[in-house]
mmCIF file of C-alpha atoms in Angstrom:
data_model
loop_
_atom_site.group_PDB
_atom_site.id
_atom_site.type_symbol
_atom_site.label_atom_id
_atom_site.label_comp_id
_atom_site.label_asym_id
_atom_site.label_seq_id
_atom_site.Cartn_x
_atom_site.Cartn_y
_atom_site.Cartn_z
ATOM 1 C CA UNK A 7 0.000 0.000 0.000
ATOM 2 C CA UNK A 8 1.302 3.419 -0.949
ATOM 3 C CA UNK A 9 1.214 5.939 1.871
ATOM 4 C CA UNK A 10 0.200 9.536 1.339
ATOM 5 C CA UNK A 11 2.463 10.611 4.218
ATOM 6 C CA UNK A 12 -0.133 13.262 5.042
ATOM 7 C CA UNK A 13 -1.771 13.386 8.494
ATOM 8 C CA UNK A 14 -5.520 12.912 8.498
ATOM 9 C CA UNK A 15 -7.264 15.633 10.475
ATOM 10 C CA UNK A 16 -10.246 14.213 12.357
ATOM 11 C CA UNK A 17 -11.286 17.482 14.022
ATOM 12 C CA UNK A 18 -13.536 18.926 11.296
ATOM 13 C CA UNK A 19 -15.486 15.668 11.050
ATOM 14 C CA UNK A 20 -15.906 15.444 14.820
ATOM 15 C CA UNK A 21 -17.077 19.058 15.041
ATOM 16 C CA UNK A 22 -19.607 18.530 12.247
ATOM 17 C CA UNK A 23 -21.039 15.474 13.988
ATOM 18 C CA UNK A 24 -21.040 17.118 17.398
ATOM 19 C CA UNK A 25 -22.948 20.161 16.136
ATOM 20 C CA UNK A 26 -25.546 18.261 14.097
ATOM 21 C CA UNK A 27 -29.148 18.268 15.262
ATOM 22 C CA UNK A 28 -30.417 15.897 12.563
ATOM 23 C CA UNK A 29 -28.364 13.519 10.429
ATOM 24 C CA UNK A 30 -28.808 11.463 7.287
ATOM 25 C CA UNK A 31 -26.216 8.762 6.607
ATOM 26 C CA UNK A 32 -26.012 7.479 3.041
ATOM 27 C CA UNK A 33 -24.327 4.260 1.957
ATOM 28 C CA UNK A 34 -23.299 3.478 -1.607
ATOM 29 C CA UNK A 35 -25.427 1.575 -4.110
ATOM 30 C CA UNK A 36 -25.063 -2.213 -4.074
ATOM 31 C CA UNK A 37 -23.914 -1.868 -0.471
ATOM 32 C CA UNK A 38 -21.249 -4.032 1.124
ATOM 33 C CA UNK A 39 -20.577 -4.582 4.809
ATOM 34 C CA UNK A 40 -18.069 -1.732 5.029
ATOM 35 C CA UNK A 41 -20.523 0.948 3.928
ATOM 36 C CA UNK A 42 -23.497 -0.484 5.856
ATOM 37 C CA UNK A 43 -21.453 -1.385 8.935
ATOM 38 C CA UNK A 44 -19.868 2.068 9.024
ATOM 39 C CA UNK A 45 -23.221 3.775 8.563
ATOM 40 C CA UNK A 46 -25.017 1.764 11.235
ATOM 41 C CA UNK A 47 -22.154 2.114 13.724
ATOM 42 C CA UNK A 48 -22.234 5.892 13.374
ATOM 43 C CA UNK A 49 -26.029 5.972 13.439
ATOM 44 C CA UNK A 50 -26.200 4.032 16.707
ATOM 45 C CA UNK A 51 -23.861 6.517 18.377
ATOM 46 C CA UNK A 52 -25.962 9.440 17.140
ATOM 47 C CA UNK A 53 -29.147 7.785 18.401
ATOM 48 C CA UNK A 54 -27.450 7.226 21.749
ATOM 49 C CA UNK A 55 -26.834 10.975 21.853
ATOM 50 C CA UNK A 56 -30.504 11.682 21.109
ATOM 51 C CA UNK A 57 -29.939 12.945 17.551
ATOM 52 C CA UNK A 58 -32.576 12.015 14.924
ATOM 53 C CA UNK A 59 -30.820 9.888 12.288
ATOM 54 C CA UNK A 60 -31.777 8.119 9.061
ATOM 55 C CA UNK A 61 -29.631 5.579 7.180
ATOM 56 C CA UNK A 62 -30.316 4.532 3.598
ATOM 57 C CA UNK A 63 -28.974 3.417 0.212
ATOM 58 C CA UNK A 64 -30.514 3.857 -3.219
ATOM 59 C CA UNK A 65 -30.409 0.291 -4.565
ATOM 60 C CA UNK A 66 -31.190 -2.579 -4.447
ATOM 61 C CA UNK A 67 -34.580 -2.431 -2.758
ATOM 62 C CA UNK A 68 -33.594 -4.702 0.128
ATOM 63 C CA UNK A 69 -30.517 -5.077 2.320
ATOM 64 C CA UNK A 70 -28.446 -8.168 1.395
ATOM 65 C CA UNK A 71 -29.349 -11.143 3.567
ATOM 66 C CA UNK A 72 -25.881 -11.443 5.104
ATOM 67 C CA UNK A 73 -26.188 -7.980 6.681
ATOM 68 C CA UNK A 74 -29.687 -8.217 8.114
ATOM 69 C CA UNK A 75 -28.444 -9.257 11.561
ATOM 70 C CA UNK A 76 -26.265 -6.165 11.992
ATOM 71 C CA UNK A 77 -27.237 -4.151 15.078
ATOM 72 C CA UNK A 78 -29.041 -0.943 14.190
ATOM 73 C CA UNK A 79 -30.753 -2.193 11.015
ATOM 74 C CA UNK A 80 -33.976 -0.694 12.350
ATOM 75 C CA UNK A 81 -32.427 2.706 11.552
ATOM 76 C CA UNK A 82 -32.406 1.877 7.822
ATOM 77 C CA UNK A 83 -35.189 3.545 5.859
ATOM 78 C CA UNK A 84 -36.273 3.246 2.203
ATOM 79 C CA UNK A 85 -34.941 5.971 -0.131
ATOM 80 C CA UNK A 86 -38.348 7.637 -0.257
ATOM 81 C CA UNK A 87 -38.255 8.234 3.505
ATOM 82 C CA UNK A 88 -34.913 10.049 3.506
ATOM 83 C CA UNK A 89 -35.607 13.706 4.374
ATOM 84 C CA UNK A 90 -35.111 16.227 1.591
ATOM 85 C CA UNK A 91 -33.496 18.599 4.082
ATOM 86 C CA UNK A 92 -31.276 17.758 7.031
ATOM 87 C CA UNK A 93 -28.746 19.486 9.249
ATOM 88 C CA UNK A 94 -25.880 17.115 8.372
ATOM 89 C CA UNK A 95 -25.611 14.531 5.603
ATOM 90 C CA UNK A 96 -22.833 11.943 5.971
ATOM 91 C CA UNK A 97 -21.704 9.591 3.214
ATOM 92 C CA UNK A 98 -19.723 6.498 4.171
ATOM 93 C CA UNK A 99 -17.441 4.555 1.819
ATOM 94 C CA UNK A 100 -18.560 6.569 -1.239
ATOM 95 C CA UNK A 101 -15.786 7.636 -3.597
ATOM 96 C CA UNK A 102 -18.027 10.037 -5.533
ATOM 97 C CA UNK A 103 -21.523 11.490 -5.481
ATOM 98 C CA UNK A 104 -22.417 9.093 -8.278
ATOM 99 C CA UNK A 105 -22.060 6.170 -5.871
ATOM 100 C CA UNK A 106 -25.145 7.475 -4.035
ATOM 101 C CA UNK A 107 -27.328 6.686 -7.027
ATOM 102 C CA UNK A 108 -30.768 8.277 -6.897
ATOM 103 C CA UNK A 109 -30.093 9.573 -3.376
ATOM 104 C CA UNK A 110 -27.455 11.955 -4.698
ATOM 105 C CA UNK A 111 -30.186 14.577 -4.896
ATOM 106 C CA UNK A 112 -30.238 14.733 -1.075
ATOM 107 C CA UNK A 113 -26.857 16.477 -1.057
ATOM 108 C CA UNK A 114 -28.485 19.760 -2.080
ATOM 109 C CA UNK A 115 -30.770 19.806 0.967
ATOM 110 C CA UNK A 116 -28.060 19.321 3.579
ATOM 111 C CA UNK A 117 -26.822 22.174 5.735
ATOM 112 C CA UNK A 118 -23.408 20.445 5.840
ATOM 113 C CA UNK A 119 -22.084 17.396 4.026
ATOM 114 C CA UNK A 120 -19.438 15.112 5.526
ATOM 115 C CA UNK A 121 -17.666 12.518 3.394
ATOM 116 C CA UNK A 122 -15.942 9.661 5.270
ATOM 117 C CA UNK A 123 -14.060 7.365 2.911
ATOM 118 C CA UNK A 124 -10.830 5.510 2.160
ATOM 119 C CA UNK A 125 -10.883 5.339 -1.658
ATOM 120 C CA UNK A 126 -7.850 6.841 -3.340
ATOM 121 C CA UNK A 127 -10.039 8.056 -6.198
ATOM 122 C CA UNK A 128 -12.423 10.001 -3.916
ATOM 123 C CA UNK A 129 -13.572 13.216 -5.604
ATOM 124 C CA UNK A 130 -13.925 15.143 -2.297
ATOM 125 C CA UNK A 131 -17.510 16.115 -3.014
ATOM 126 C CA UNK A 132 -18.384 17.070 0.568
ATOM 127 C CA UNK A 133 -18.197 20.298 2.489
ATOM 128 C CA UNK A 134 -16.072 18.387 5.009
ATOM 129 C CA UNK A 135 -13.952 15.573 3.574
ATOM 130 C CA UNK A 136 -12.370 12.936 5.800
ATOM 131 C CA UNK A 137 -10.458 10.815 3.300
ATOM 132 C CA UNK A 138 -7.660 8.416 4.255
ATOM 133 C CA UNK A 139 -6.478 6.262 1.332
ATOM 134 C CA UNK A 140 -4.166 4.433 3.728
ATOM 135 C CA UNK A 141 -7.065 3.182 5.875
ATOM 136 C CA UNK A 142 -7.851 -0.492 5.359
ATOM 137 C CA UNK A 143 -11.586 0.194 5.622
ATOM 138 C CA UNK A 144 -14.053 2.983 6.164
ATOM 139 C CA UNK A 145 -15.085 1.141 9.333
ATOM 140 C CA UNK A 146 -11.578 1.607 10.717
ATOM 141 C CA UNK A 147 -11.766 5.298 9.901
ATOM 142 C CA UNK A 148 -15.132 5.587 11.679
ATOM 143 C CA UNK A 149 -13.576 3.944 14.745
ATOM 144 C CA UNK A 150 -10.913 6.674 14.788
ATOM 145 C CA UNK A 151 -13.619 9.352 14.501
ATOM 146 C CA UNK A 152 -15.500 7.879 17.471
ATOM 147 C CA UNK A 153 -12.297 7.833 19.537
ATOM 148 C CA UNK A 154 -11.547 11.452 18.675
ATOM 149 C CA UNK A 155 -15.150 12.330 19.533
ATOM 150 C CA UNK A 156 -14.851 10.627 22.912
ATOM 151 C CA UNK A 157 -17.706 8.223 22.141
ATOM 152 C CA UNK A 158 -17.319 4.665 23.496
ATOM 153 C CA UNK A 159 -17.511 1.664 21.182
ATOM 154 C CA UNK A 160 -19.914 -0.821 22.753
ATOM 155 C CA UNK A 161 -20.632 -4.344 21.507
ATOM 156 C CA UNK A 162 -23.391 -3.288 19.087
ATOM 157 C CA UNK A 163 -21.208 -0.623 17.470
ATOM 158 C CA UNK A 164 -18.218 -2.998 17.495
ATOM 159 C CA UNK A 165 -20.253 -5.653 15.662
ATOM 160 C CA UNK A 166 -20.943 -3.233 12.806
ATOM 161 C CA UNK A 167 -17.358 -1.997 12.644
ATOM 162 C CA UNK A 168 -15.983 -5.553 12.700
ATOM 163 C CA UNK A 169 -18.272 -6.466 9.787
ATOM 164 C CA UNK A 170 -16.719 -3.697 7.698
ATOM 165 C CA UNK A 171 -13.207 -4.505 8.857
ATOM 166 C CA UNK A 172 -13.273 -8.254 8.195
ATOM 167 C CA UNK A 173 -14.841 -7.915 4.746
ATOM 168 C CA UNK A 174 -12.784 -5.026 3.402
ATOM 169 C CA UNK A 175 -9.545 -6.694 4.513
ATOM 170 C CA UNK A 176 -10.527 -10.008 2.954
ATOM 171 C CA UNK A 177 -10.459 -11.766 6.327
ATOM 172 C CA UNK A 178 -7.348 -9.787 7.289
ATOM 173 C CA UNK A 179 -5.336 -10.611 4.172
ATOM 174 C CA UNK A 180 -4.961 -6.900 3.296
ATOM 175 C CA UNK A 181 -4.025 -5.014 6.420
ATOM 176 C CA UNK A 182 -2.034 -2.042 7.659
ATOM 177 C CA UNK A 183 -0.249 -1.366 10.952
ATOM 178 C CA UNK A 184 -2.971 -1.187 13.581
ATOM 179 C CA UNK A 185 -5.548 -3.337 11.803
ATOM 180 C CA UNK A 186 -5.116 -6.362 14.028
ATOM 181 C CA UNK A 187 -5.043 -4.133 17.096
ATOM 182 C CA UNK A 188 -8.419 -2.671 16.125
ATOM 183 C CA UNK A 189 -9.821 -6.153 15.539
ATOM 184 C CA UNK A 190 -8.630 -7.260 18.996
ATOM 185 C CA UNK A 191 -10.228 -4.201 20.557
ATOM 186 C CA UNK A 192 -13.554 -4.826 18.825
ATOM 187 C CA UNK A 193 -13.514 -8.514 19.774
ATOM 188 C CA UNK A 194 -12.808 -7.462 23.344
ATOM 189 C CA UNK A 195 -16.337 -6.046 23.581
ATOM 190 C CA UNK A 196 -17.648 -9.621 23.502
ATOM 191 C CA UNK A 197 -18.763 -9.913 19.874
ATOM 192 C CA UNK A 198 -18.480 -13.298 18.117
ATOM 193 C CA UNK A 199 -15.989 -12.615 15.336
ATOM 194 C CA UNK A 200 -16.145 -16.140 13.921
ATOM 195 C CA UNK A 201 -19.931 -16.037 13.588
ATOM 196 C CA UNK A 202 -19.896 -12.553 12.060
ATOM 197 C CA UNK A 203 -17.299 -13.668 9.499
ATOM 198 C CA UNK A 204 -19.134 -16.875 8.668
ATOM 199 C CA UNK A 205 -22.377 -15.045 7.972
ATOM 200 C CA UNK A 206 -20.728 -12.412 5.803
ATOM 201 C CA UNK A 207 -18.131 -14.449 3.917
ATOM 202 C CA UNK A 208 -18.858 -18.169 4.074
ATOM 203 C CA UNK A 209 -22.613 -18.536 3.627
ATOM 204 C CA UNK A 210 -24.347 -18.706 0.238
ATOM 205 C CA UNK A 211 -27.558 -20.270 -1.100
ATOM 206 C CA UNK A 212 -27.184 -23.508 -3.051
ATOM 207 C CA UNK A 213 -27.905 -21.658 -6.307
ATOM 208 C CA UNK A 214 -24.535 -19.962 -5.942
ATOM 209 C CA UNK A 215 -22.783 -23.219 -6.879
ATOM 210 C CA UNK A 216 -24.335 -23.737 -10.345
ATOM 211 C CA UNK A 217 -23.927 -20.007 -10.995
ATOM 212 C CA UNK A 218 -20.213 -20.334 -10.285
ATOM 213 C CA UNK A 219 -19.970 -23.345 -12.571
ATOM 214 C CA UNK A 220 -21.483 -21.395 -15.462
ATOM 215 C CA UNK A 221 -19.526 -18.196 -14.870
ATOM 216 C CA UNK A 222 -16.145 -19.804 -14.271
ATOM 217 C CA UNK A 223 -16.657 -21.760 -17.475
ATOM 218 C CA UNK A 224 -16.530 -18.394 -19.275
ATOM 219 C CA UNK A 225 -13.167 -17.430 -17.739
ATOM 220 C CA UNK A 226 -10.399 -16.584 -20.176
ATOM 221 C CA UNK A 227 -6.713 -15.796 -19.766
ATOM 222 C CA UNK A 228 -4.838 -13.127 -21.732
ATOM 223 C CA UNK A 229 -1.214 -13.664 -20.608
ATOM 224 C CA UNK A 230 0.332 -10.956 -22.819
ATOM 225 C CA UNK A 231 -1.661 -8.025 -21.372
ATOM 226 C CA UNK A 232 0.396 -5.239 -19.782
ATOM 227 C CA UNK A 233 3.706 -6.564 -21.011
ATOM 228 C CA UNK A 234 3.131 -10.047 -19.664
ATOM 229 C CA UNK A 235 1.454 -9.216 -16.344
ATOM 230 C CA UNK A 236 -1.618 -10.926 -17.700
ATOM 231 C CA UNK A 237 -5.391 -10.559 -17.420
ATOM 232 C CA UNK A 238 -7.931 -13.163 -16.352
ATOM 233 C CA UNK A 239 -11.594 -12.311 -16.860
ATOM 234 C CA UNK A 240 -15.097 -13.780 -16.734
ATOM 235 C CA UNK A 241 -18.633 -12.708 -17.584
ATOM 236 C CA UNK A 242 -21.670 -12.981 -15.309
ATOM 237 C CA UNK A 243 -24.747 -13.045 -17.544
ATOM 238 C CA UNK A 244 -28.202 -12.234 -16.222
ATOM 239 C CA UNK A 245 -29.270 -15.780 -17.130
ATOM 240 C CA UNK A 246 -26.612 -17.101 -14.732
ATOM 241 C CA UNK A 247 -27.867 -15.070 -11.803
ATOM 242 C CA UNK A 248 -31.633 -15.652 -11.750
ATOM 243 C CA UNK A 249 -32.837 -15.247 -8.143
ATOM 244 C CA UNK A 250 -29.398 -14.840 -6.541
ATOM 245 C CA UNK A 251 -28.560 -11.699 -4.573
ATOM 246 C CA UNK A 252 -25.985 -9.086 -5.441
ATOM 247 C CA UNK A 253 -23.548 -10.384 -2.828
ATOM 248 C CA UNK A 254 -23.370 -13.765 -4.588
ATOM 249 C CA UNK A 255 -22.515 -12.005 -7.840
ATOM 250 C CA UNK A 256 -19.914 -9.797 -6.161
ATOM 251 C CA UNK A 257 -18.155 -12.846 -4.713
ATOM 252 C CA UNK A 258 -17.092 -14.082 -8.154
ATOM 253 C CA UNK A 259 -14.158 -11.681 -8.460
ATOM 254 C CA UNK A 260 -12.530 -13.148 -5.359
ATOM 255 C CA UNK A 261 -12.372 -16.526 -7.080
ATOM 256 C CA UNK A 262 -11.316 -15.316 -10.525
ATOM 257 C CA UNK A 263 -8.455 -13.241 -9.115
ATOM 258 C CA UNK A 264 -6.756 -16.333 -7.655
ATOM 259 C CA UNK A 265 -5.354 -17.300 -11.061
ATOM 260 C CA UNK A 266 -1.555 -17.550 -10.693
ATOM 261 C CA UNK A 267 -0.929 -16.660 -14.340
ATOM 262 C CA UNK A 268 -2.483 -13.187 -14.238
ATOM 263 C CA UNK A 269 -1.713 -10.114 -12.157
ATOM 264 C CA UNK A 270 -5.008 -8.443 -13.138
ATOM 265 C CA UNK A 271 -8.527 -9.870 -12.842
ATOM 266 C CA UNK A 272 -11.823 -8.557 -14.172
ATOM 267 C CA UNK A 273 -15.431 -9.697 -13.827
ATOM 268 C CA UNK A 274 -18.057 -8.184 -16.131
ATOM 269 C CA UNK A 275 -21.544 -8.359 -14.574
ATOM 270 C CA UNK A 276 -24.557 -7.857 -16.825
ATOM 271 C CA UNK A 277 -27.313 -5.651 -15.409
ATOM 272 C CA UNK A 278 -30.445 -7.622 -14.523
ATOM 273 C CA UNK A 279 -32.850 -5.356 -16.432
ATOM 274 C CA UNK A 280 -30.985 -2.716 -18.469
ATOM 275 C CA UNK A 281 -29.769 -4.040 -21.799
ATOM 276 C CA UNK A 282 -26.123 -3.299 -22.564
ATOM 277 C CA UNK A 283 -25.254 -2.092 -19.052
ATOM 278 C CA UNK A 284 -22.512 -3.829 -17.058
ATOM 279 C CA UNK A 285 -20.718 -3.291 -13.775
ATOM 280 C CA UNK A 286 -17.073 -4.290 -13.808
ATOM 281 C CA UNK A 287 -14.922 -5.374 -10.848
ATOM 282 C CA UNK A 288 -11.132 -5.124 -11.138
ATOM 283 C CA UNK A 289 -8.423 -6.615 -8.929
ATOM 284 C CA UNK A 290 -4.632 -6.646 -9.134
ATOM 285 C CA UNK A 291 -1.690 -7.810 -7.025
ATOM 286 C CA UNK A 292 2.037 -7.441 -6.659
ATOM 287 C CA UNK A 293 4.203 -10.088 -8.293
ATOM 288 C CA UNK A 294 5.525 -11.296 -4.943
ATOM 289 C CA UNK A 295 6.323 -10.458 -1.308
ATOM 290 C CA UNK A 296 8.077 -7.118 -0.990
ATOM 291 C CA UNK A 297 7.318 -6.118 -4.571
ATOM 292 C CA UNK A 298 5.428 -2.926 -5.331
ATOM 293 C CA UNK A 299 4.739 -3.578 -8.991
ATOM 294 C CA UNK A 300 1.013 -4.293 -8.998
ATOM 295 C CA UNK A 301 -1.072 -2.455 -11.583
ATOM 296 C CA UNK A 302 -3.003 0.512 -10.184
ATOM 297 C CA UNK A 303 -6.516 -0.575 -11.171
ATOM 298 C CA UNK A 304 -8.016 2.554 -9.595
ATOM 299 C CA UNK A 305 -6.357 4.516 -12.422
ATOM 300 C CA UNK A 306 -7.732 2.019 -14.946
ATOM 301 C CA UNK A 307 -11.234 2.293 -13.477
ATOM 302 C CA UNK A 308 -11.045 6.093 -13.325
ATOM 303 C CA UNK A 309 -10.151 6.188 -17.024
ATOM 304 C CA UNK A 310 -13.331 4.215 -17.676
ATOM 305 C CA UNK A 311 -15.552 6.386 -15.461
ATOM 306 C CA UNK A 312 -15.191 4.608 -12.127
ATOM 307 C CA UNK A 313 -12.661 4.500 -9.297
ATOM 308 C CA UNK A 314 -11.501 2.642 -6.216
ATOM 309 C CA UNK A 315 -8.251 1.479 -4.643
ATOM 310 C CA UNK A 316 -4.908 0.554 -6.146
ATOM 311 C CA UNK A 317 -5.638 -3.177 -5.971
ATOM 312 C CA UNK A 318 -9.463 -3.150 -6.054
ATOM 313 C CA UNK A 319 -11.639 -0.919 -8.208
ATOM 314 C CA UNK A 320 -14.672 -0.879 -10.460
ATOM 315 C CA UNK A 321 -16.733 1.010 -13.012
ATOM 316 C CA UNK A 322 -19.927 0.871 -15.076
ATOM 317 C CA UNK A 323 -19.724 0.054 -18.783
ATOM 318 C CA UNK A 324 -22.177 0.136 -21.678
ATOM 319 C CA UNK A 325 -22.156 -1.956 -24.830
ATOM 320 C CA UNK A 326 -21.835 -5.544 -25.952
ATOM 321 C CA UNK A 327 -19.582 -8.027 -24.183
ATOM 322 C CA UNK A 328 -16.999 -7.698 -26.950
ATOM 323 C CA UNK A 329 -17.092 -3.895 -26.813
ATOM 324 C CA UNK A 330 -16.598 -3.573 -23.070
ATOM 325 C CA UNK A 331 -13.788 -6.127 -23.094
ATOM 326 C CA UNK A 332 -12.076 -4.237 -25.925
ATOM 327 C CA UNK A 333 -12.404 -0.955 -23.996
ATOM 328 C CA UNK A 334 -10.720 -2.451 -20.945
ATOM 329 C CA UNK A 335 -7.926 -3.980 -22.995
ATOM 330 C CA UNK A 336 -7.340 -0.631 -24.704
ATOM 331 C CA UNK A 337 -6.835 1.124 -21.369
ATOM 332 C CA UNK A 338 -4.599 -1.642 -20.024
ATOM 333 C CA UNK A 339 -2.368 -1.391 -23.060
#
């Protein structure tokens, strides 16, 4: 991980939260456990302080099954119930306003906007921007905000933060100094880390297995891409997905990227209803321990209208399967 070597000032974020008399917290579309866990952790603290708070995301219509046992889910409201005007609007784990989807229109009605995020490609679209590209997760950044605010992290808040931490670090495969210390602190509140991890990472409906069989059968290897770094890719067609949830689809990239012959992985996911629309997940890695030669896929994704981290990024594409593959290859070369 490349360090910015710039101190992250928590004070403006703490002051904005401390002064707020009503708060909306928005998570990104197709939410993962880092955005939802961060949002619910912060929302529970605000509720504890007696501050009216709403948490929401634009799509899909329902929270993924794996996250429905997170403490504080009762604070989630449908997009239509998010107030048009609020004292403070907080976005968590959103690299740009576009990641808010249809709820992006709520930015205009906020007295103050606070962006809490760890994506390198963040566009700093808030009035107050707390961005730390070195943070392993937005959940870890929220924990630092709560400490600076003097707010205790109880078991319910710790559960939500641990959910974001364990998923965004890939079960602690991608960590930074302090990550394991934070995990130990959260576990010290009495939460069941093994059960939280199992529910989020190791539980899928049976239909996930035939979906994987079909999708992995489409995988292809392009060993000459990027001067021999190599690209492995696969397509998830809407016919493969059927009744499966978004989290089952998102899990595919973590299998495709394990190919030893490619330093870059891509999964192209066809939209369920919009013809010619795809979401694309990108991953990359260093060539070995101690190396710092992994492709910056956040730059690749940004060139194609998206963003993310150096080793994990994504974007939305439009066109046929051949056209979107050719566009990615053109940027990589």
